[in-house]
Tab-separated table of C-alpha atoms in Angstrom:
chain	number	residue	atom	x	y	z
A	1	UNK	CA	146.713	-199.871	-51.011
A	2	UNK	CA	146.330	-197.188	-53.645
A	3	UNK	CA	147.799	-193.653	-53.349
A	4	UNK	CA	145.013	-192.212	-52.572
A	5	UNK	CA	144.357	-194.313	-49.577
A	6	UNK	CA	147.841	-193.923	-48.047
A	7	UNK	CA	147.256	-190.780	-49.139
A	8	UNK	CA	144.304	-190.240	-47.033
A	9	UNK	CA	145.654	-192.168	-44.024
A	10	UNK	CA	148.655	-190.226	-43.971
A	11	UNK	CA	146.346	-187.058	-43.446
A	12	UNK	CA	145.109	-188.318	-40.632
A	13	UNK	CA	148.549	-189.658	-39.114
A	14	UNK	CA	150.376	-186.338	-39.527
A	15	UNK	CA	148.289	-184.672	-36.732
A	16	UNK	CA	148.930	-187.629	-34.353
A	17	UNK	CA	152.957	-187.539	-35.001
A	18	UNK	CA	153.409	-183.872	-34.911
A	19	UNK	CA	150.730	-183.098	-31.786
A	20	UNK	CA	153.122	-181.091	-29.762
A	21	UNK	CA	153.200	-182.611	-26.470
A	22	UNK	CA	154.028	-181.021	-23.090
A	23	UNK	CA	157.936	-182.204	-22.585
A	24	UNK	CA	157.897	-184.273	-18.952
A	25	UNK	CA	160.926	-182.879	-16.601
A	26	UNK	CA	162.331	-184.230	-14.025
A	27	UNK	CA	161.189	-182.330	-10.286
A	28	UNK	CA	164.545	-180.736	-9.463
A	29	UNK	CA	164.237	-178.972	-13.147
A	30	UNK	CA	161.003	-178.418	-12.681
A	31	UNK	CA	161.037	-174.877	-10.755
A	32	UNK	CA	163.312	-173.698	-13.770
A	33	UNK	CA	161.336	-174.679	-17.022
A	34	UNK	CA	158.190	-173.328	-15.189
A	35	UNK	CA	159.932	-169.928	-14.900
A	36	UNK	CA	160.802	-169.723	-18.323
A	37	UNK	CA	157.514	-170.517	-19.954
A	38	UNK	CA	155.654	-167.742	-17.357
A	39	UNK	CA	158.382	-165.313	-18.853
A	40	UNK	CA	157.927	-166.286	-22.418
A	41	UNK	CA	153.985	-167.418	-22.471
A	42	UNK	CA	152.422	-166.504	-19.633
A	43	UNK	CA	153.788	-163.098	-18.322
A	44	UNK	CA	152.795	-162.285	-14.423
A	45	UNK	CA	151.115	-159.340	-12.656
A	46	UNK	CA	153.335	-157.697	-10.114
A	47	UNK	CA	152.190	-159.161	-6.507
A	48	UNK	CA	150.990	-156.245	-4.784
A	49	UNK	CA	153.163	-155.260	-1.574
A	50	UNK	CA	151.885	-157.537	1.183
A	51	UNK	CA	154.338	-155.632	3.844
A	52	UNK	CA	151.084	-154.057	5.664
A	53	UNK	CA	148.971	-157.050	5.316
A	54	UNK	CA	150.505	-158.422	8.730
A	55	UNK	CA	149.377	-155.485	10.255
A	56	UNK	CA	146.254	-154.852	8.400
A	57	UNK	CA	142.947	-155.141	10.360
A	58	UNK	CA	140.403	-158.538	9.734
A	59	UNK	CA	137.152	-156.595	9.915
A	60	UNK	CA	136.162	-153.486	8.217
A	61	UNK	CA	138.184	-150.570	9.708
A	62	UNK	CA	135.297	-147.804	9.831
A	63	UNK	CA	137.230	-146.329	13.081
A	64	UNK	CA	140.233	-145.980	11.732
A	65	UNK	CA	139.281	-144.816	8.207
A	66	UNK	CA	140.436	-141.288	7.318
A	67	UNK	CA	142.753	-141.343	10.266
A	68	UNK	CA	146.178	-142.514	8.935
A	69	UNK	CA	146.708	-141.306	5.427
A	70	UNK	CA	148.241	-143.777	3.155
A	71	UNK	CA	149.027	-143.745	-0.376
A	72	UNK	CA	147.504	-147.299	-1.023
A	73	UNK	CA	143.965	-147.530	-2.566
A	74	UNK	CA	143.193	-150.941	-0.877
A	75	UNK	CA	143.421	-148.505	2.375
A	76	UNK	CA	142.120	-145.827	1.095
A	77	UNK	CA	138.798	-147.660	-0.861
A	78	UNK	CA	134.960	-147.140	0.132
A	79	UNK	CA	135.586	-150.874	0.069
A	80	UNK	CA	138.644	-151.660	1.169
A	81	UNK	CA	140.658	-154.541	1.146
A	82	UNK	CA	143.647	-156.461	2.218
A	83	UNK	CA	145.944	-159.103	0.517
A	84	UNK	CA	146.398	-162.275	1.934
A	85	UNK	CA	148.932	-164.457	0.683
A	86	UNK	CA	148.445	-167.711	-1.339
A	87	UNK	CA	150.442	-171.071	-1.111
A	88	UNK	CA	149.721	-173.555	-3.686
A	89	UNK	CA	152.615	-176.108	-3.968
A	90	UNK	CA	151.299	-178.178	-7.041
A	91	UNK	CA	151.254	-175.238	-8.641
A	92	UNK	CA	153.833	-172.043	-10.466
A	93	UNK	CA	154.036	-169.372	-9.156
A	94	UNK	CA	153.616	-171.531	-5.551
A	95	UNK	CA	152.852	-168.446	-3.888
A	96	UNK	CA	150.870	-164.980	-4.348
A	97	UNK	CA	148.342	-162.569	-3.466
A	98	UNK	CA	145.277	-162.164	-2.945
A	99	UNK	CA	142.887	-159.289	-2.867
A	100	UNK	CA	140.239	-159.960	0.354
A	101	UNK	CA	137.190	-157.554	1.252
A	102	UNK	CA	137.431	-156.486	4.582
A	103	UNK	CA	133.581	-154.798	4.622
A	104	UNK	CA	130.471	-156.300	3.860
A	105	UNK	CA	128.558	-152.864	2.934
A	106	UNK	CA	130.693	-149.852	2.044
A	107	UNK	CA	132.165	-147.024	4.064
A	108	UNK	CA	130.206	-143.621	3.799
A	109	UNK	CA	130.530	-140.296	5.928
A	110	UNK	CA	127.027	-138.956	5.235
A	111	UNK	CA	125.876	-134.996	6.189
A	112	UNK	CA	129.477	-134.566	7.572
A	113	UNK	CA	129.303	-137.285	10.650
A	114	UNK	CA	131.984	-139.818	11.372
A	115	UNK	CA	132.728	-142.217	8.303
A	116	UNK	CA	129.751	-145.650	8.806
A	117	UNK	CA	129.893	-148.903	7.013
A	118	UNK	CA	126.424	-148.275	5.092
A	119	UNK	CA	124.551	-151.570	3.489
A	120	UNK	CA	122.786	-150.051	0.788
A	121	UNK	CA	126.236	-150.437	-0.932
A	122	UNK	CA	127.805	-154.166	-1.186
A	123	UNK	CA	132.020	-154.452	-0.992
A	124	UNK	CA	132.263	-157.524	-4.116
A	125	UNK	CA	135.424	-158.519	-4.886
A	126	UNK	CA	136.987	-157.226	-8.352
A	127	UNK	CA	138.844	-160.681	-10.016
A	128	UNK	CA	141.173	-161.369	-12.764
A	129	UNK	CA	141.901	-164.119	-14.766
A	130	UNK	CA	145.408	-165.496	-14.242
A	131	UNK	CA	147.154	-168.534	-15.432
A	132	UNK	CA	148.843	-170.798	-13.326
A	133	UNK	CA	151.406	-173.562	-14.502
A	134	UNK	CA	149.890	-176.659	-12.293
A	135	UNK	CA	152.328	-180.175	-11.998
A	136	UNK	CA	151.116	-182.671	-13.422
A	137	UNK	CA	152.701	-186.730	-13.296
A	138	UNK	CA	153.615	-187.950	-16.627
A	139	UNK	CA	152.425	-191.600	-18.176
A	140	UNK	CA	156.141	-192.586	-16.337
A	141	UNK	CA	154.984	-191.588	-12.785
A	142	UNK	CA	158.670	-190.079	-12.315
A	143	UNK	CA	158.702	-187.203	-14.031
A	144	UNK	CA	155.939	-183.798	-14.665
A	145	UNK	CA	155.263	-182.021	-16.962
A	146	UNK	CA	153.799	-178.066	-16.730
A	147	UNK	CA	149.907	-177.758	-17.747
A	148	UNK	CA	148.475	-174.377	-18.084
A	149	UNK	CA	145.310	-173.602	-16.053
A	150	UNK	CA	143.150	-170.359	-15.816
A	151	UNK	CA	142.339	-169.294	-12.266
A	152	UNK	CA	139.860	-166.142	-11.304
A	153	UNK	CA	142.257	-164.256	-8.608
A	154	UNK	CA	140.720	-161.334	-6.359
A	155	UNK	CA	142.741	-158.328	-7.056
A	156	UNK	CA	140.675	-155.683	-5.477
A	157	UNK	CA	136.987	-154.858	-4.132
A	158	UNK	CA	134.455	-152.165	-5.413
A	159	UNK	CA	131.551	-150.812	-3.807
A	160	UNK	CA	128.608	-151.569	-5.670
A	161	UNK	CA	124.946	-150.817	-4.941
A	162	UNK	CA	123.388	-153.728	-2.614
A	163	UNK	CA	121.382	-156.293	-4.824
A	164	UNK	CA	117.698	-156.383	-3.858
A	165	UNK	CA	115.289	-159.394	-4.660
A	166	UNK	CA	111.617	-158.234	-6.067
């Protein structure tokens, strides 16, 4: 070999010798090194407060709209919504929430009569992009390592006029 081949092939092993691999960890540090790279990489929104999502309603609440005043705007929407909560165990964070529509059309109150879910408006939910840490088995089959995925999450719901075919 001249020096320009091992030249040449050494360009082409440095990439393969200094390719930054994910480090593999064992599960009970797993929880621990997925924390720290959300802090450092991959900062997290603040999960919404899911305290009145027990007691929020399933359907569209056109009855009770406008009767208890509340402070939150997935209660106080034309669309509103609530936030159910997430569980994914292969997966940091395991657990958050998520926006849901509770209305098909939007809620109106039209020429001063009580407030009516109206569908020439859609509810569509509003999502964000938001990256996960998902566990992933390393070439040892004991140990993980931390790959970083990009999930849409719902986060709210807007009303939006109704889409019409021609």
């Amino acid at each position: 070999m001249d020096i320009k081949q091992i030249l040449i092939f050494g360009l082409f092993l440095v990439p393969v010798c200094t390719s930054k691999r994910s480090p593999c960890y064992e599960e009970h540090r797993l929880r621990e090194e997925a924390e720290k790279k959300l802090k450092s990489h991959y900062p997290q929104p603040p999960d919404p407060s899911t305290n009145s999502t027990r007691d929020s309603p399933v359907s569209c609440p056109v009855e009770s709209f406008y009767q208890k005043p509340s402070e939150d705007a997935n209660e106080r929407s034309l669309s509103p919504w609530r936030y159910v909560r997430v569980i994914q165990t292969d997966r940091f964070p395991s657990e958050y929430s998520e926006a849901q529509c509770l209305c098909s059309g939007c809620i109106l109150i039209q020429d001063k009569k009580p407030p009516m879910e109206i569908h020439d408006y859609d509810s569509k939910l509003i999502k964000q992009s938001r990256v996960f840490l998902k566990k992933e088995l390393c070439e040892d089959g004991k140990k993980y390592y931390l790959k970083p995925v990009s999930e849409e999450v719902g986060v709210g719901c807007t009303c939006t006029r109704a889409s019409t075919s021609s």
